[in-house]
Amino acid sequence: MKPELQHEIERLKRIFESHGTPLQPRAGISQERLAWLERELGYTFDQDVRDFYLFSEGAACGDSWFVMGNEFLVSLDFLTIDESAKHWFSLPRDDKHDQKLYNQLEENFHDVEDAERDPRVQPRRWMHRRWWPLARSNSDTLMFDADPTPGGKFGQIIAFYHDPDAIALIAGSFIDFLRESNTWLETRWEEIHDDGEDEDEDEHQDE
């Protein structure tokens, strides 16, 4: 594991612990399962993503290890491989299934009028076999991009935002994303994590 990634993992642990919520990693992915996944995908993750999966394959639902910021902050749950694959393309690969999904996406999602997609991200895609879901909120998905345009970078991190529907470039790499995500967690924890507590207080006041 690169020192930069180890530093950000330790930083993530400290952030959670400072708010009385110890970080609880799951068992890391096995080398055999990771090799199987990369064979099925047809590409290899960058070393930081591989090492992060070896550290923990996903996180408990609601822990919100990740945060992305674009027009607003979105907290995200780090997914297991099975969770990532649940609403994605076929594993093992089934071209008939995949084409049906592409057709559904073309029908259901359209670029907002006059919206310009970042030129480093492939146009006219809403999901893609070579965009692997790493994390999700209720409606947004963070993805590893293994098919950038010539101006982009393999392994850049992109996201599908829902309502208004858009594909956005989030970071140039996973480590860049994690570094920025940790900064959001450090500086705006209450905004990110306390919504549920506020709702509980409102319910008690109504009673």
PDB file of C-alpha atoms in Angstrom:
ATOM      1  CA  MET A   1       0.000   0.000   0.000  1.00  0.00           C
ATOM      2  CA  LYS A   2       1.337   3.429  -0.919  1.00  0.00           C
ATOM      3  CA  PRO A   3       2.118   5.761   1.999  1.00  0.00           C
ATOM      4  CA  GLU A   4      -0.370   8.329   0.651  1.00  0.00           C
ATOM      5  CA  LEU A   5      -3.238   5.826   0.809  1.00  0.00           C
ATOM      6  CA  GLN A   6      -2.198   4.556   4.241  1.00  0.00           C
ATOM      7  CA  HIS A   7      -2.150   8.157   5.457  1.00  0.00           C
ATOM      8  CA  GLU A   8      -5.688   8.817   4.194  1.00  0.00           C
ATOM      9  CA  ILE A   9      -7.016   5.580   5.721  1.00  0.00           C
ATOM     10  CA  GLU A  10      -5.519   6.526   9.087  1.00  0.00           C
ATOM     11  CA  ARG A  11      -6.942  10.014   8.660  1.00  0.00           C
ATOM     12  CA  LEU A  12     -10.399   8.548   7.960  1.00  0.00           C
ATOM     13  CA  LYS A  13     -10.152   6.460  11.125  1.00  0.00           C
ATOM     14  CA  ARG A  14      -9.194   9.515  13.196  1.00  0.00           C
ATOM     15  CA  ILE A  15     -12.074  11.565  11.809  1.00  0.00           C
ATOM     16  CA  PHE A  16     -14.640   8.927  12.763  1.00  0.00           C
ATOM     17  CA  GLU A  17     -13.062   8.304  16.167  1.00  0.00           C
ATOM     18  CA  SER A  18     -13.040  12.032  16.939  1.00  0.00           C
ATOM     19  CA  HIS A  19     -16.826  11.958  16.610  1.00  0.00           C
ATOM     20  CA  GLY A  20     -17.264   8.898  18.815  1.00  0.00           C
ATOM     21  CA  THR A  21     -17.854   6.583  15.863  1.00  0.00           C
ATOM     22  CA  PRO A  22     -15.012   4.076  15.423  1.00  0.00           C
ATOM     23  CA  LEU A  23     -14.394   3.096  11.829  1.00  0.00           C
ATOM     24  CA  GLN A  24     -15.329  -0.566  11.395  1.00  0.00           C
ATOM     25  CA  PRO A  25     -13.815  -2.040   8.234  1.00  0.00           C
ATOM     26  CA  ARG A  26     -15.162  -5.278   6.829  1.00  0.00           C
ATOM     27  CA  ALA A  27     -12.891  -8.138   5.844  1.00  0.00           C
ATOM     28  CA  GLY A  28     -10.798  -7.160   2.863  1.00  0.00           C
ATOM     29  CA  ILE A  29     -11.397  -8.757  -0.500  1.00  0.00           C
ATOM     30  CA  SER A  30      -9.301 -11.839  -1.229  1.00  0.00           C
ATOM     31  CA  GLN A  31      -6.669 -11.699  -3.943  1.00  0.00           C
ATOM     32  CA  GLU A  32      -8.513 -14.515  -5.730  1.00  0.00           C
ATOM     33  CA  ARG A  33     -11.844 -12.683  -5.758  1.00  0.00           C
ATOM     34  CA  LEU A  34     -10.215  -9.447  -6.858  1.00  0.00           C
ATOM     35  CA  ALA A  35      -8.450 -11.259  -9.720  1.00  0.00           C
ATOM     36  CA  TRP A  36     -11.777 -12.865 -10.744  1.00  0.00           C
ATOM     37  CA  LEU A  37     -13.527  -9.476 -10.749  1.00  0.00           C
ATOM     38  CA  GLU A  38     -10.840  -7.846 -12.871  1.00  0.00           C
ATOM     39  CA  ARG A  39     -10.964 -10.735 -15.359  1.00  0.00           C
ATOM     40  CA  GLU A  40     -14.723 -10.323 -15.701  1.00  0.00           C
ATOM     41  CA  LEU A  41     -14.462  -6.547 -16.044  1.00  0.00           C
ATOM     42  CA  GLY A  42     -11.688  -6.784 -18.617  1.00  0.00           C
ATOM     43  CA  TYR A  43      -9.419  -4.257 -16.922  1.00  0.00           C
ATOM     44  CA  THR A  44      -7.350  -3.838 -13.763  1.00  0.00           C
ATOM     45  CA  PHE A  45      -8.098  -1.226 -11.106  1.00  0.00           C
ATOM     46  CA  ASP A  46      -5.322   1.153 -10.181  1.00  0.00           C
ATOM     47  CA  GLN A  47      -3.247   0.099  -7.187  1.00  0.00           C
ATOM     48  CA  ASP A  48      -4.956   2.456  -4.731  1.00  0.00           C
ATOM     49  CA  VAL A  49      -8.420   1.034  -5.462  1.00  0.00           C
ATOM     50  CA  ARG A  50      -7.068  -2.523  -5.287  1.00  0.00           C
ATOM     51  CA  ASP A  51      -5.418  -1.795  -1.932  1.00  0.00           C
ATOM     52  CA  PHE A  52      -8.526  -0.105  -0.547  1.00  0.00           C
ATOM     53  CA  TYR A  53     -10.596  -3.194  -1.397  1.00  0.00           C
ATOM     54  CA  LEU A  54      -7.906  -5.325   0.288  1.00  0.00           C
ATOM     55  CA  PHE A  55      -8.264  -3.076   3.354  1.00  0.00           C
ATOM     56  CA  SER A  56     -12.065  -3.435   3.424  1.00  0.00           C
ATOM     57  CA  GLU A  57     -14.574  -4.783   0.930  1.00  0.00           C
ATOM     58  CA  GLY A  58     -17.277  -2.189   1.459  1.00  0.00           C
ATOM     59  CA  ALA A  59     -18.569  -0.618   4.654  1.00  0.00           C
ATOM     60  CA  ALA A  60     -21.725  -1.018   6.699  1.00  0.00           C
ATOM     61  CA  CYS A  61     -24.774   0.682   5.195  1.00  0.00           C
ATOM     62  CA  GLY A  62     -25.176   4.195   6.571  1.00  0.00           C
ATOM     63  CA  ASP A  63     -21.573   4.618   7.724  1.00  0.00           C
ATOM     64  CA  SER A  64     -20.956   7.090   4.889  1.00  0.00           C
ATOM     65  CA  TRP A  65     -17.181   6.782   4.628  1.00  0.00           C
ATOM     66  CA  PHE A  66     -17.173   8.918   1.475  1.00  0.00           C
ATOM     67  CA  VAL A  67     -18.376  12.397   0.567  1.00  0.00           C
ATOM     68  CA  MET A  68     -18.360  14.024  -2.846  1.00  0.00           C
ATOM     69  CA  GLY A  69     -18.800  17.682  -3.482  1.00  0.00           C
ATOM     70  CA  ASN A  70     -19.941  19.292  -6.697  1.00  0.00           C
ATOM     71  CA  GLU A  71     -22.870  21.695  -6.464  1.00  0.00           C
ATOM     72  CA  PHE A  72     -23.690  20.233  -3.044  1.00  0.00           C
ATOM     73  CA  LEU A  73     -22.316  17.593  -0.659  1.00  0.00           C
ATOM     74  CA  VAL A  74     -23.433  13.986  -1.001  1.00  0.00           C
ATOM     75  CA  SER A  75     -22.530  11.293   1.536  1.00  0.00           C
ATOM     76  CA  LEU A  76     -21.930   7.832   0.093  1.00  0.00           C
ATOM     77  CA  ASP A  77     -21.725   4.248   1.311  1.00  0.00           C
ATOM     78  CA  PHE A  78     -18.693   2.263   0.146  1.00  0.00           C
ATOM     79  CA  LEU A  79     -20.112  -0.840  -1.584  1.00  0.00           C
ATOM     80  CA  THR A  80     -19.180  -4.503  -1.464  1.00  0.00           C
ATOM     81  CA  ILE A  81     -18.595  -6.199  -4.818  1.00  0.00           C
ATOM     82  CA  ASP A  82     -22.022  -7.857  -4.653  1.00  0.00           C
ATOM     83  CA  GLU A  83     -23.687  -4.535  -3.833  1.00  0.00           C
ATOM     84  CA  SER A  84     -21.888  -2.854  -6.737  1.00  0.00           C
ATOM     85  CA  ALA A  85     -22.994  -5.575  -9.133  1.00  0.00           C
ATOM     86  CA  LYS A  86     -26.622  -5.664  -7.981  1.00  0.00           C
ATOM     87  CA  HIS A  87     -27.917  -2.870 -10.238  1.00  0.00           C
ATOM     88  CA  TRP A  88     -25.087  -2.995 -12.762  1.00  0.00           C
ATOM     89  CA  PHE A  89     -24.114  -4.993 -15.829  1.00  0.00           C
ATOM     90  CA  SER A  90     -23.730  -8.758 -15.936  1.00  0.00           C
ATOM     91  CA  LEU A  91     -21.125 -10.682 -13.939  1.00  0.00           C
ATOM     92  CA  PRO A  92     -20.174 -13.035 -15.554  1.00  0.00           C
ATOM     93  CA  ARG A  93     -20.648 -11.118 -18.790  1.00  0.00           C
ATOM     94  CA  ASP A  94     -23.940 -11.554 -20.657  1.00  0.00           C
ATOM     95  CA  ASP A  95     -24.075  -9.320 -23.766  1.00  0.00           C
ATOM     96  CA  LYS A  96     -27.837  -9.779 -24.197  1.00  0.00           C
ATOM     97  CA  HIS A  97     -28.488  -8.622 -20.642  1.00  0.00           C
ATOM     98  CA  ASP A  98     -26.094  -5.696 -21.049  1.00  0.00           C
ATOM     99  CA  GLN A  99     -27.665  -4.468 -24.282  1.00  0.00           C
ATOM    100  CA  LYS A 100     -31.094  -4.529 -22.659  1.00  0.00           C
ATOM    101  CA  LEU A 101     -29.753  -2.394 -19.823  1.00  0.00           C
ATOM    102  CA  TYR A 102     -28.126   0.067 -22.237  1.00  0.00           C
ATOM    103  CA  ASN A 103     -31.470   0.405 -24.050  1.00  0.00           C
ATOM    104  CA  GLN A 104     -33.295   1.086 -20.775  1.00  0.00           C
ATOM    105  CA  LEU A 105     -30.775   3.734 -19.792  1.00  0.00           C
ATOM    106  CA  GLU A 106     -31.007   5.467 -23.161  1.00  0.00           C
ATOM    107  CA  GLU A 107     -34.783   5.593 -22.748  1.00  0.00           C
ATOM    108  CA  ASN A 108     -34.856   6.734 -19.116  1.00  0.00           C
ATOM    109  CA  PHE A 109     -32.010   9.257 -18.910  1.00  0.00           C
ATOM    110  CA  HIS A 110     -31.167  12.265 -21.025  1.00  0.00           C
ATOM    111  CA  ASP A 111     -28.729  15.130 -20.669  1.00  0.00           C
ATOM    112  CA  VAL A 112     -30.312  18.269 -19.272  1.00  0.00           C
ATOM    113  CA  GLU A 113     -30.903  20.721 -22.097  1.00  0.00           C
ATOM    114  CA  ASP A 114     -27.868  22.947 -22.713  1.00  0.00           C
ATOM    115  CA  ALA A 115     -25.819  21.003 -20.117  1.00  0.00           C
ATOM    116  CA  GLU A 116     -22.235  20.318 -21.146  1.00  0.00           C
ATOM    117  CA  ARG A 117     -20.553  17.148 -19.959  1.00  0.00           C
ATOM    118  CA  ASP A 118     -16.889  17.358 -19.007  1.00  0.00           C
ATOM    119  CA  PRO A 119     -14.934  16.531 -22.194  1.00  0.00           C
ATOM    120  CA  ARG A 120     -12.759  14.071 -20.248  1.00  0.00           C
ATOM    121  CA  VAL A 121     -15.813  11.821 -19.719  1.00  0.00           C
ATOM    122  CA  GLN A 122     -17.433   9.739 -22.447  1.00  0.00           C
ATOM    123  CA  PRO A 123     -20.578  11.382 -23.872  1.00  0.00           C
ATOM    124  CA  ARG A 124     -23.969   9.712 -24.259  1.00  0.00           C
ATOM    125  CA  ARG A 125     -23.468   7.213 -21.474  1.00  0.00           C
ATOM    126  CA  TRP A 126     -25.474   6.958 -18.263  1.00  0.00           C
ATOM    127  CA  MET A 127     -23.930   3.679 -17.167  1.00  0.00           C
ATOM    128  CA  HIS A 128     -21.173   1.719 -18.746  1.00  0.00           C
ATOM    129  CA  ARG A 129     -19.485  -1.656 -18.264  1.00  0.00           C
ATOM    130  CA  ARG A 130     -16.238   0.240 -17.837  1.00  0.00           C
ATOM    131  CA  TRP A 131     -17.621   2.546 -15.133  1.00  0.00           C
ATOM    132  CA  TRP A 132     -17.452   0.484 -11.947  1.00  0.00           C
ATOM    133  CA  PRO A 133     -19.666   1.620  -9.013  1.00  0.00           C
ATOM    134  CA  LEU A 134     -17.589   2.164  -5.884  1.00  0.00           C
ATOM    135  CA  ALA A 135     -20.126   3.901  -3.658  1.00  0.00           C
ATOM    136  CA  ARG A 136     -23.749   5.062  -3.598  1.00  0.00           C
ATOM    137  CA  SER A 137     -26.221   7.327  -1.896  1.00  0.00           C
ATOM    138  CA  ASN A 138     -29.960   6.831  -2.307  1.00  0.00           C
ATOM    139  CA  SER A 139     -29.848   8.286  -5.817  1.00  0.00           C
ATOM    140  CA  ASP A 140     -26.229   9.062  -6.766  1.00  0.00           C
ATOM    141  CA  THR A 141     -23.387   6.726  -7.720  1.00  0.00           C
ATOM    142  CA  LEU A 142     -19.615   7.207  -7.517  1.00  0.00           C
ATOM    143  CA  MET A 143     -17.691   5.284 -10.210  1.00  0.00           C
ATOM    144  CA  PHE A 144     -14.198   4.259 -11.307  1.00  0.00           C
ATOM    145  CA  ASP A 145     -13.816   5.302 -14.952  1.00  0.00           C
ATOM    146  CA  ALA A 146     -11.908   2.767 -17.042  1.00  0.00           C
ATOM    147  CA  ASP A 147     -12.941   4.348 -20.353  1.00  0.00           C
ATOM    148  CA  PRO A 148     -12.052   8.062 -20.329  1.00  0.00           C
ATOM    149  CA  THR A 149     -11.885  10.159 -23.462  1.00  0.00           C
ATOM    150  CA  PRO A 150      -8.389  10.924 -24.869  1.00  0.00           C
ATOM    151  CA  GLY A 151      -8.302  14.049 -22.702  1.00  0.00           C
ATOM    152  CA  GLY A 152      -9.175  12.119 -19.541  1.00  0.00           C
ATOM    153  CA  LYS A 153      -7.259   9.737 -17.311  1.00  0.00           C
ATOM    154  CA  PHE A 154      -7.776   6.017 -16.716  1.00  0.00           C
ATOM    155  CA  GLY A 155      -9.011   5.603 -13.156  1.00  0.00           C
ATOM    156  CA  GLN A 156     -10.519   9.062 -12.853  1.00  0.00           C
ATOM    157  CA  ILE A 157     -13.507   9.191 -10.515  1.00  0.00           C
ATOM    158  CA  ILE A 158     -16.871  10.210 -11.909  1.00  0.00           C
ATOM    159  CA  ALA A 159     -20.399  10.298 -10.566  1.00  0.00           C
ATOM    160  CA  PHE A 160     -23.971   9.937 -11.718  1.00  0.00           C
ATOM    161  CA  TYR A 161     -26.124  12.601 -10.076  1.00  0.00           C
ATOM    162  CA  HIS A 162     -29.885  12.204 -10.146  1.00  0.00           C
ATOM    163  CA  ASP A 163     -32.348  15.102 -10.461  1.00  0.00           C
ATOM    164  CA  PRO A 164     -31.168  16.854 -12.452  1.00  0.00           C
ATOM    165  CA  ASP A 165     -29.528  13.898 -14.132  1.00  0.00           C
ATOM    166  CA  ALA A 166     -25.860  14.469 -14.880  1.00  0.00           C
ATOM    167  CA  ILE A 167     -22.513  12.704 -15.137  1.00  0.00           C
ATOM    168  CA  ALA A 168     -19.749  14.705 -13.438  1.00  0.00           C
ATOM    169  CA  LEU A 169     -15.997  14.341 -13.121  1.00  0.00           C
ATOM    170  CA  ILE A 170     -15.213  14.255  -9.398  1.00  0.00           C
ATOM    171  CA  ALA A 171     -11.456  13.635  -9.148  1.00  0.00           C
ATOM    172  CA  GLY A 172      -8.480  12.663 -11.259  1.00  0.00           C
ATOM    173  CA  SER A 173      -7.829   9.513  -9.222  1.00  0.00           C
ATOM    174  CA  PHE A 174      -9.125   7.531  -6.260  1.00  0.00           C
ATOM    175  CA  ILE A 175      -6.488   8.907  -3.898  1.00  0.00           C
ATOM    176  CA  ASP A 176      -7.370  12.462  -4.944  1.00  0.00           C
ATOM    177  CA  PHE A 177     -11.026  11.696  -4.283  1.00  0.00           C
ATOM    178  CA  LEU A 178     -10.334  10.126  -0.876  1.00  0.00           C
ATOM    179  CA  ARG A 179      -8.176  13.066   0.171  1.00  0.00           C
ATOM    180  CA  GLU A 180     -10.924  15.559  -0.712  1.00  0.00           C
ATOM    181  CA  SER A 181     -13.616  13.359   0.835  1.00  0.00           C
ATOM    182  CA  ASN A 182     -11.702  13.259   4.112  1.00  0.00           C
ATOM    183  CA  THR A 183     -11.436  17.037   4.063  1.00  0.00           C
ATOM    184  CA  TRP A 184     -15.215  17.336   3.688  1.00  0.00           C
ATOM    185  CA  LEU A 185     -15.658  14.925   6.616  1.00  0.00           C
ATOM    186  CA  GLU A 186     -13.221  16.884   8.761  1.00  0.00           C
ATOM    187  CA  THR A 187     -14.729  20.276   8.092  1.00  0.00           C
ATOM    188  CA  ARG A 188     -18.454  19.568   7.695  1.00  0.00           C
ATOM    189  CA  TRP A 189     -19.156  16.405   9.696  1.00  0.00           C
ATOM    190  CA  GLU A 190     -22.324  17.730  11.363  1.00  0.00           C
ATOM    191  CA  GLU A 191     -23.853  18.747   8.063  1.00  0.00           C
ATOM    192  CA  ILE A 192     -23.063  15.335   6.578  1.00  0.00           C
ATOM    193  CA  HIS A 193     -23.946  13.016   9.480  1.00  0.00           C
ATOM    194  CA  ASP A 194     -26.469  14.732  11.751  1.00  0.00           C
ATOM    195  CA  ASP A 195     -29.537  14.834   9.476  1.00  0.00           C
ATOM    196  CA  GLY A 196     -31.018  11.739  11.062  1.00  0.00           C
ATOM    197  CA  GLU A 197     -30.614  13.186  14.560  1.00  0.00           C
ATOM    198  CA  ASP A 198     -32.372  16.385  13.497  1.00  0.00           C
ATOM    199  CA  GLU A 199     -35.277  14.364  12.095  1.00  0.00           C
ATOM    200  CA  ASP A 200     -35.558  12.395  15.358  1.00  0.00           C
ATOM    201  CA  GLU A 201     -35.659  15.648  17.347  1.00  0.00           C
ATOM    202  CA  ASP A 202     -38.393  17.026  15.083  1.00  0.00           C
ATOM    203  CA  GLU A 203     -40.460  13.859  15.577  1.00  0.00           C
ATOM    204  CA  HIS A 204     -40.146  14.102  19.373  1.00  0.00           C
ATOM    205  CA  GLN A 205     -41.207  17.780  19.262  1.00  0.00           C
ATOM    206  CA  ASP A 206     -44.266  16.864  17.195  1.00  0.00           C
ATOM    207  CA  GLU A 207     -45.274  14.320  19.836  1.00  0.00           C
TER     208      GLU A 207
END
